[in-house]
mmCIF file of C-alpha atoms and ligand atoms in Angstrom:
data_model
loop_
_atom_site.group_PDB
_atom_site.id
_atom_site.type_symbol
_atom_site.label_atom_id
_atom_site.label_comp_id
_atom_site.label_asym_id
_atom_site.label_seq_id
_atom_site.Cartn_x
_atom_site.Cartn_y
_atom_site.Cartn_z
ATOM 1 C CA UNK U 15 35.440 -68.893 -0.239
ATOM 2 C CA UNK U 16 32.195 -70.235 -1.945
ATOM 3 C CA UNK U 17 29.416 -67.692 -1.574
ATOM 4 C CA UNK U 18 27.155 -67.364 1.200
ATOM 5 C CA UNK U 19 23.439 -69.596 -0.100
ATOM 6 C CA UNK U 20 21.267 -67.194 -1.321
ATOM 7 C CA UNK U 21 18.392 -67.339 0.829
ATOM 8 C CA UNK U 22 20.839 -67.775 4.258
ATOM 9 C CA UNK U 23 18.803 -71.234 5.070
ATOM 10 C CA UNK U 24 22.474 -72.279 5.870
ATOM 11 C CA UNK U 25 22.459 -70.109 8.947
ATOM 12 C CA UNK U 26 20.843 -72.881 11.234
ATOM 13 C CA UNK U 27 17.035 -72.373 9.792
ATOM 14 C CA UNK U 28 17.255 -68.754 11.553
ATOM 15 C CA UNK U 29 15.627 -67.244 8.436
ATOM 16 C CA UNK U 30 11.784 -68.387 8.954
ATOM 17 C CA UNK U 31 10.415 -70.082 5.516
ATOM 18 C CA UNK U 32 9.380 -66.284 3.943
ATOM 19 C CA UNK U 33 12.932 -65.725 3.047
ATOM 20 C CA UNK U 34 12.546 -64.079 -0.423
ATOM 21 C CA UNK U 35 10.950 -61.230 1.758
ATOM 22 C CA UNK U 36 14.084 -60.706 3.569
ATOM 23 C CA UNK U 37 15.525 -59.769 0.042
ATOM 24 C CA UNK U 38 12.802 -58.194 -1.691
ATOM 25 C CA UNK U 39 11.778 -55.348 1.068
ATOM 26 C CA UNK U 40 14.665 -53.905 1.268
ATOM 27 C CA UNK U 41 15.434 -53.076 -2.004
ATOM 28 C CA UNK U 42 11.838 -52.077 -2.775
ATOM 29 C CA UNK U 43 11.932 -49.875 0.666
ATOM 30 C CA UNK U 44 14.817 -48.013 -1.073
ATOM 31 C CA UNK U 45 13.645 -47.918 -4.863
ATOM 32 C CA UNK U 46 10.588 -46.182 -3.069
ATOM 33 C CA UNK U 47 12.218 -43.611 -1.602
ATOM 34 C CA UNK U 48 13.851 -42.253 -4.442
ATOM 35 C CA UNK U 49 10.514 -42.270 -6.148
ATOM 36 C CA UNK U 50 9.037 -39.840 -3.116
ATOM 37 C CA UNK U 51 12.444 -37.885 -3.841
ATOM 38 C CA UNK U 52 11.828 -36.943 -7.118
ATOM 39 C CA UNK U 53 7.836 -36.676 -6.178
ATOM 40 C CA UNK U 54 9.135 -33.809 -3.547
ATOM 41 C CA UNK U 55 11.491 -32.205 -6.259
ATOM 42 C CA UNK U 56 8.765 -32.528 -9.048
ATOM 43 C CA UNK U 57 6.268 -30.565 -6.464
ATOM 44 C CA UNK U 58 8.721 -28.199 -5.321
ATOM 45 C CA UNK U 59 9.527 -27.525 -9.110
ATOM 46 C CA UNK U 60 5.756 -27.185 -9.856
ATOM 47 C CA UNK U 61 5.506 -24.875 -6.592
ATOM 48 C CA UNK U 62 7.983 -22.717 -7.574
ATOM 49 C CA UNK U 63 7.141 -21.902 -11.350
ATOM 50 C CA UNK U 64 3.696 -21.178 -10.101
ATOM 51 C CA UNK U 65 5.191 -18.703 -7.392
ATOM 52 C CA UNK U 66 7.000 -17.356 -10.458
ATOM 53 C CA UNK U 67 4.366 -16.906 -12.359
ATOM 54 C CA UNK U 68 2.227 -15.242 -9.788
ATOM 55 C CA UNK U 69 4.642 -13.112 -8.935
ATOM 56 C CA UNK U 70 5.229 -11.959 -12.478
ATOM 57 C CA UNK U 71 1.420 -11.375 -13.111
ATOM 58 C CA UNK U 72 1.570 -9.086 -9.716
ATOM 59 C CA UNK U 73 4.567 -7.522 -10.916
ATOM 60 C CA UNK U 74 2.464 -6.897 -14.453
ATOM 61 C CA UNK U 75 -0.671 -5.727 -13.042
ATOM 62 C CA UNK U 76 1.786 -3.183 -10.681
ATOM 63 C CA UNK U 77 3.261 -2.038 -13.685
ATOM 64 C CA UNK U 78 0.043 -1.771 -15.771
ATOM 65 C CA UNK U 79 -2.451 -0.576 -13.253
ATOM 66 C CA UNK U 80 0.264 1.615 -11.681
ATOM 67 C CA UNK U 81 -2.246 1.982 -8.183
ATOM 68 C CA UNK U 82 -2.180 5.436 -6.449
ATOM 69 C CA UNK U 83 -3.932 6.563 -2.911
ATOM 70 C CA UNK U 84 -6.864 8.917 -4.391
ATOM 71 C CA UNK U 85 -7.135 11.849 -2.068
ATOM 72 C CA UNK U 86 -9.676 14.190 -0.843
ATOM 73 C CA UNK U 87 -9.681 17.433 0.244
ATOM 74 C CA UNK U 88 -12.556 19.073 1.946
ATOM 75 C CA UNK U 89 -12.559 22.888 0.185
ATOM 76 C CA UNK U 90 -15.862 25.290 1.666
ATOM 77 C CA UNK U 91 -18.875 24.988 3.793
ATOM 78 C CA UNK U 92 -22.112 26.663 2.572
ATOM 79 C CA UNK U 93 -24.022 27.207 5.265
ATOM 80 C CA UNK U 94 -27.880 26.970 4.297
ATOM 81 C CA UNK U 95 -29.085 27.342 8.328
ATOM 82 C CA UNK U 96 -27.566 26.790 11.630
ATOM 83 C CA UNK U 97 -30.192 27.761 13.637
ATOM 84 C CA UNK U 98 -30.605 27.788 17.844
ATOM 85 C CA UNK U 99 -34.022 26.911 18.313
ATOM 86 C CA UNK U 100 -35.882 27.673 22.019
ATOM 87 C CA UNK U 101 -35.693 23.919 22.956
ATOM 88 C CA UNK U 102 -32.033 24.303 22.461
ATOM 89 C CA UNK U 103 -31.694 22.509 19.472
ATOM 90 C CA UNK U 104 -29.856 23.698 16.396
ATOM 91 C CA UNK U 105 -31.319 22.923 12.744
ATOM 92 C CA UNK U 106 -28.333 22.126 10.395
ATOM 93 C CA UNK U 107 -28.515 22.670 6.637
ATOM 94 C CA UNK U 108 -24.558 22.583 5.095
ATOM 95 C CA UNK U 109 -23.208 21.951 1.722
ATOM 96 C CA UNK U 110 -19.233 20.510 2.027
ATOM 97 C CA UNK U 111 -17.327 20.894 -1.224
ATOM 98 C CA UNK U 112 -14.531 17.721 -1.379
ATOM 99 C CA UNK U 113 -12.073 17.847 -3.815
ATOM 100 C CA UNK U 114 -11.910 13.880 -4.885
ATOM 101 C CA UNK U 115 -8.891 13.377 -6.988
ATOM 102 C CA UNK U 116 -8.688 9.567 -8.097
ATOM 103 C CA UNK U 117 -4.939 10.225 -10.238
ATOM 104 C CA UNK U 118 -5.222 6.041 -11.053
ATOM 105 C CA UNK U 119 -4.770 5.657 -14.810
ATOM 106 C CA UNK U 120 -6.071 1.812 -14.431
ATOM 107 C CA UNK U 121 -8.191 2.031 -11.548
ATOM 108 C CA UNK U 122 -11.491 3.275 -11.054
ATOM 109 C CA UNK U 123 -13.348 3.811 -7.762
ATOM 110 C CA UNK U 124 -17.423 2.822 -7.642
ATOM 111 C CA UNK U 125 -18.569 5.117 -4.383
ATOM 112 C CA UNK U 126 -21.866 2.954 -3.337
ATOM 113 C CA UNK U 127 -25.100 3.849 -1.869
ATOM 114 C CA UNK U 128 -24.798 2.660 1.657
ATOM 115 C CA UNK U 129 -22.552 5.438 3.229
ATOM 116 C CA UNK U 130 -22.579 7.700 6.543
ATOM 117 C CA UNK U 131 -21.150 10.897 7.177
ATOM 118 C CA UNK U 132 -21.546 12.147 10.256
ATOM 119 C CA UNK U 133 -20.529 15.741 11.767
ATOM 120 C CA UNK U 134 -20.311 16.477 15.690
ATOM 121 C CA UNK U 135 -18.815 19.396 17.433
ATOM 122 C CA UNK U 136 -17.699 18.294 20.849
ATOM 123 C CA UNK U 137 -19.074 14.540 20.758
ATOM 124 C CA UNK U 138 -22.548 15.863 19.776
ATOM 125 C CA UNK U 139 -24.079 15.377 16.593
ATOM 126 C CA UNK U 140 -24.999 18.095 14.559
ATOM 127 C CA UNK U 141 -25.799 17.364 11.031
ATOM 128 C CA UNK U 142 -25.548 13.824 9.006
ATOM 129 C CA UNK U 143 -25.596 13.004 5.098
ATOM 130 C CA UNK U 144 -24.305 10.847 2.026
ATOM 131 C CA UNK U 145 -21.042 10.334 0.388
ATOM 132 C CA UNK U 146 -22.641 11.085 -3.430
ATOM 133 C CA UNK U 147 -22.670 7.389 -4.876
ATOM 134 C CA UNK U 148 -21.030 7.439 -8.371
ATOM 135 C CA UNK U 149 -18.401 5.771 -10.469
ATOM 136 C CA UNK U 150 -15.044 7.638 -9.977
ATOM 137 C CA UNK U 151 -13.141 7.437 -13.527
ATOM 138 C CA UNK U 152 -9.809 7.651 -14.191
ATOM 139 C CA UNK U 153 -7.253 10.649 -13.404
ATOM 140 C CA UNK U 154 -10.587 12.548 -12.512
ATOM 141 C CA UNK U 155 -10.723 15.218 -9.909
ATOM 142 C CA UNK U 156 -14.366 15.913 -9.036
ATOM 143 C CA UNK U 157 -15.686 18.550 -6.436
ATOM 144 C CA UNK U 158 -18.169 17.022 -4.986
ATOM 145 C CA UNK U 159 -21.285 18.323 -2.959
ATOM 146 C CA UNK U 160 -22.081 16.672 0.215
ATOM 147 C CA UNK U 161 -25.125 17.551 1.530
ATOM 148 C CA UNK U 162 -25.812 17.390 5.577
ATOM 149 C CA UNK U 163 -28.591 18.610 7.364
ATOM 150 C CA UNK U 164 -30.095 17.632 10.792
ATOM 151 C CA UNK U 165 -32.283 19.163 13.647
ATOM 152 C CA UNK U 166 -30.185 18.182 16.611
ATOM 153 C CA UNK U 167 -30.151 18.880 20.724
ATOM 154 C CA UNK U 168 -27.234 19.942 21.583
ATOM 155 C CA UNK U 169 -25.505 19.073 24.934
ATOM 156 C CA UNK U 170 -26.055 20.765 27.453
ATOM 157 C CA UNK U 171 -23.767 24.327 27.952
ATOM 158 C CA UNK U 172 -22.364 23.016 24.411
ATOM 159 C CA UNK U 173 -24.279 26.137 22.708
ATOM 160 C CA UNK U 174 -22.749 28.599 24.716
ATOM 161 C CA UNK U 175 -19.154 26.688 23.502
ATOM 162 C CA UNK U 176 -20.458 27.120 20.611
ATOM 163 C CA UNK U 177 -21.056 30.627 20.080
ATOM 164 C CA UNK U 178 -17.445 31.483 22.250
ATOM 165 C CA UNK U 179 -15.911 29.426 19.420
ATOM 166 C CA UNK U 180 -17.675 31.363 16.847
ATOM 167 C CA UNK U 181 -16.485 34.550 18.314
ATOM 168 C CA UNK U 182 -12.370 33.503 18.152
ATOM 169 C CA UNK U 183 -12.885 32.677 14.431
ATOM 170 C CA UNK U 184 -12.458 28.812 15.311
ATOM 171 C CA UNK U 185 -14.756 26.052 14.869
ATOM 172 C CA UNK U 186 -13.513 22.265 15.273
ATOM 173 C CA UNK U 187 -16.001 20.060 13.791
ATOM 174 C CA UNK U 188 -15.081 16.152 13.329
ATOM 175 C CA UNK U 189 -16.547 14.465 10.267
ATOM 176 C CA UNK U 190 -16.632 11.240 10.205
ATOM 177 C CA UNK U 191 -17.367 8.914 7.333
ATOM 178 C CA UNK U 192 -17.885 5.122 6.405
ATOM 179 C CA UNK U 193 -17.720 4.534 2.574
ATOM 180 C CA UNK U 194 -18.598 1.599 0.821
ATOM 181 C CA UNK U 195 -16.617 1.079 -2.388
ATOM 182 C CA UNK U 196 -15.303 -1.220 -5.003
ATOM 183 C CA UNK U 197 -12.802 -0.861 -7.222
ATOM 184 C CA UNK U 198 -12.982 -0.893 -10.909
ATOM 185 C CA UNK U 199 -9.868 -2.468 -13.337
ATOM 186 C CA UNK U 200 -11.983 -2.426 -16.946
ATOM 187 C CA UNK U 201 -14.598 -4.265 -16.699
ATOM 188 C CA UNK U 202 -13.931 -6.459 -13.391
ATOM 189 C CA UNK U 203 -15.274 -4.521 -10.023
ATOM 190 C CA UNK U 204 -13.714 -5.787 -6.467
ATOM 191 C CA UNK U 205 -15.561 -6.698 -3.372
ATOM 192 C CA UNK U 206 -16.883 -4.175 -1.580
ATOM 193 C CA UNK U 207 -14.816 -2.509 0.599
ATOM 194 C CA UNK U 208 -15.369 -0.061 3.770
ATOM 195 C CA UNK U 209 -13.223 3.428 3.719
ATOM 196 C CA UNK U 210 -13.890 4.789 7.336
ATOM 197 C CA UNK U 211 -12.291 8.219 7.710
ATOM 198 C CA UNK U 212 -11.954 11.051 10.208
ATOM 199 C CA UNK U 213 -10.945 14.451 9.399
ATOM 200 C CA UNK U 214 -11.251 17.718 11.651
ATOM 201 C CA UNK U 215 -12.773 20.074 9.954
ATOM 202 C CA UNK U 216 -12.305 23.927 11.046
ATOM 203 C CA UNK U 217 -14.285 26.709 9.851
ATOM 204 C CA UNK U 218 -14.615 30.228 11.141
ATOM 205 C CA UNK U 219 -18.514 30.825 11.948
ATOM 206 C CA UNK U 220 -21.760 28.929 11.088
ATOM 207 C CA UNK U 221 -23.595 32.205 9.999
ATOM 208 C CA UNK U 222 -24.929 31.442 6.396
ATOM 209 C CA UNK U 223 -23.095 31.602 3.173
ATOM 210 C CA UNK U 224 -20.125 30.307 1.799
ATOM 211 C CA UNK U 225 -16.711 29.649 3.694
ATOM 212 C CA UNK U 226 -13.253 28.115 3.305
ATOM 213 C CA UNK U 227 -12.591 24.917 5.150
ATOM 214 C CA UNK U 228 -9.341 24.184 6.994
ATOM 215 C CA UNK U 229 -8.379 20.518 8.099
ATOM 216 C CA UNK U 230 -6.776 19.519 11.440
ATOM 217 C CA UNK U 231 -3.837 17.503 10.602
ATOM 218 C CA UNK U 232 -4.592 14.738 7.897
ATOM 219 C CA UNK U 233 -7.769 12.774 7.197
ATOM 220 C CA UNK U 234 -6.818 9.428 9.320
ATOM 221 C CA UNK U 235 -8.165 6.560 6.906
ATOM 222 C CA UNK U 236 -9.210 2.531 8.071
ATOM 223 C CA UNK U 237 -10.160 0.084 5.160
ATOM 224 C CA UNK U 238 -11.795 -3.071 6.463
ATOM 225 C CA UNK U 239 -13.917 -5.819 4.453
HETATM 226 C C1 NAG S 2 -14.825 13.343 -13.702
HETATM 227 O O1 NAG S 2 -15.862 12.475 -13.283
HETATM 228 C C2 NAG S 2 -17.112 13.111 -13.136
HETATM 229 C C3 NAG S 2 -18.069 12.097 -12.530
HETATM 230 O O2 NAG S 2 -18.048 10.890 -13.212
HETATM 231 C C4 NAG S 2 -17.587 13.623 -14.496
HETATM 232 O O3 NAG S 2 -18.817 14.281 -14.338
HETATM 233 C C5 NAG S 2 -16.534 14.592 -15.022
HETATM 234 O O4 NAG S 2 -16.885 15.012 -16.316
HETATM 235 C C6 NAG S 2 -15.169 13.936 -15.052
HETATM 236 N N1 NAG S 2 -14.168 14.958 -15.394
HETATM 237 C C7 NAG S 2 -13.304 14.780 -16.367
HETATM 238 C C8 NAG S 2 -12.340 15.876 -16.586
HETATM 239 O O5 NAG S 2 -13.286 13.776 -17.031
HETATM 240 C C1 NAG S 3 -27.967 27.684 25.885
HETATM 241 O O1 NAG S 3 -29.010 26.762 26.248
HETATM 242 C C2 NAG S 3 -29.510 26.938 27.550
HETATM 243 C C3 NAG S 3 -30.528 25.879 27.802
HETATM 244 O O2 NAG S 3 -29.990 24.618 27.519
HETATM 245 C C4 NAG S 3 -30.116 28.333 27.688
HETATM 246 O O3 NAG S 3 -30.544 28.549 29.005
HETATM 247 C C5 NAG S 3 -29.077 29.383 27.299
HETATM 248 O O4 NAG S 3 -29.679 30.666 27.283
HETATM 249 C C6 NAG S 3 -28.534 29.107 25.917
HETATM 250 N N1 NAG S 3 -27.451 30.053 25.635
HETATM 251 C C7 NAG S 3 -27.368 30.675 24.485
HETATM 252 C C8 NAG S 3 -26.213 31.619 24.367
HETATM 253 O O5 NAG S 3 -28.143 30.505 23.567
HETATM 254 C C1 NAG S 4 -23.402 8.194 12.573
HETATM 255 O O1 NAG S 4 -24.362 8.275 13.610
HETATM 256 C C2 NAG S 4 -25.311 7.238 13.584
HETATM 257 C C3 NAG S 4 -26.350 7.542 14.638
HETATM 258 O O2 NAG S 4 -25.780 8.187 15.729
HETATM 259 C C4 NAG S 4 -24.590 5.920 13.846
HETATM 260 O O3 NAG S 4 -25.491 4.853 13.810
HETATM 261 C C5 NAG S 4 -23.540 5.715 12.763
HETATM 262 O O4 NAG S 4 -22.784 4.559 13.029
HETATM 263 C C6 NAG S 4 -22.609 6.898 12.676
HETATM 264 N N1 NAG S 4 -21.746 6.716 11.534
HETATM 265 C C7 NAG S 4 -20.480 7.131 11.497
HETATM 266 C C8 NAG S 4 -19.744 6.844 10.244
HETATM 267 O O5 NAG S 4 -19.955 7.695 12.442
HETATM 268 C C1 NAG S 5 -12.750 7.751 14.053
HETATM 269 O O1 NAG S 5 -13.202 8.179 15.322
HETATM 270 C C2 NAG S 5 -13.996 7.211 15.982
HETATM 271 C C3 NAG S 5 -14.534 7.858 17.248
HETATM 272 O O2 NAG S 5 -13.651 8.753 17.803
HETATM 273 C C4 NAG S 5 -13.143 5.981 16.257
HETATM 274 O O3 NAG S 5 -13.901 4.994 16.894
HETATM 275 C C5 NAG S 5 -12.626 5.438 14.931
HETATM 276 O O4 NAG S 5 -11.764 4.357 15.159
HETATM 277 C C6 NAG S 5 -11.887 6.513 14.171
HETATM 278 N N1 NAG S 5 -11.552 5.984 12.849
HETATM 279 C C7 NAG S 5 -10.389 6.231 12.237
HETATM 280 C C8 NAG S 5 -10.231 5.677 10.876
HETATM 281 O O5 NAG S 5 -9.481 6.869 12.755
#
């Protein structure tokens, strides 16, 4: 057999004039896709040493900056005043000792100025103060001294709670606290982040002077942005 005409005008003019079309698209339809092929496999290749790389660089900084949880521990109360007043408010005046342990040998914590602690005994405030705002090195365990104070009314019947607590050797105060912070690889500082903690606090009297602090269970912890 002879072979078929090229450009099939043999088949009874069925091919309109634009025959070399017929020829060329399909070919360049294919040669195309093998071109987006190796695009795909080119990108995927790309994707994937990048993933690699990133994940080695996490896996580095891991290693190196070795982060750790820094923990606190709330140690005494010094009681400056806790004092019923005729209106039946109290006047609070405490010093809390926290032990702040930061055991990071990379990471540094930067306590900022725009913190809350607050202190209520039964849902009713009685005394409010700062975190202290400082830079918190490296493996550093610092006792700090948070100072609250506050003149207060009490709820009412909350005073006589009060003093039946302080006669059983048991007072439950919650302390709760929002913390700004940032923290500190070298020279490079994060975004500010929020620490909000509770903690139950339970101390035996509020007569002045110094006294050992118990916690409730563990300090519950919420970081936001
Ligand atoms: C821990 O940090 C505090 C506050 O920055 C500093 O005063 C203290 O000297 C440091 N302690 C040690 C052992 O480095
Ligand atoms: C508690 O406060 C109320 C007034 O709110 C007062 O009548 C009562 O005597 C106070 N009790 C004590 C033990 O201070
Ligand atoms: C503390 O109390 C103040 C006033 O009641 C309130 O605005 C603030 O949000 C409280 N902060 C915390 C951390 O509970
Ligand atoms: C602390 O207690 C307050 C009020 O009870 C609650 O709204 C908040 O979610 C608690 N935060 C944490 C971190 O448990």
């Amino acid at each position: 057999m002879h072979r078929p005409p090229p450009y099939g005008m043999s088949n009874n003019g069925r091919y309109p004039p634009y025959h070399y079309g017929g020829e060329y698209y399909p070919s360049e339809r294919r040669r195309g896709g093998n071109v987006c092929v190796r695009c795909i496999c080119c990108f995927c290749c790309f994707l994937f040493f990048i993933i690699l790389v990133f994940a080695v660089l996490i896996l580095y900084m891991f290693l190196y900056y070795d982060p750790k949880c820094p923990t606190y521990k709330f140690e005494y109360m010094d009681v400056k005043e806790f004092k019923y007043n005729p209106d039946s408010s109290i006047n609070t005046d405490v010093i809390l000792t926290l032990r702040a342990n930061n055991p990071n040998k990379g990471v540094g914590l930067l306590y900022e100025e725009a913190s809350f602690i607050n202190v209520t005994y039964s849902d009713s405030l009685i005394c409010s103060g700062k975190f202290p705002s400082f830079h918190h090195g490296h493996r550093n365990v610092t006792m700090l001294q948070i100072a609250l104070k506050g003149k207060n009314q009490l709820r009412s019947g909350l005073n006589e709670s009060l003093k039946d607590d302080e006669r059983h050797d048991k007072i439950r105060l919650k302390l709760m606290a929002m913390v700004p912070f940032r923290l500190v690889f070298g020279n490079i500082k994060s975004r500010s982040l929020n620490m909000n903690a509770n903690v139950t606090l339970i101390v035996r009297d509020l007569k002045p002077g110094k006294k050992s602090v118990t916690e409730e269970g563990k300090i519950a912890y919420r970081l936001s942005y």
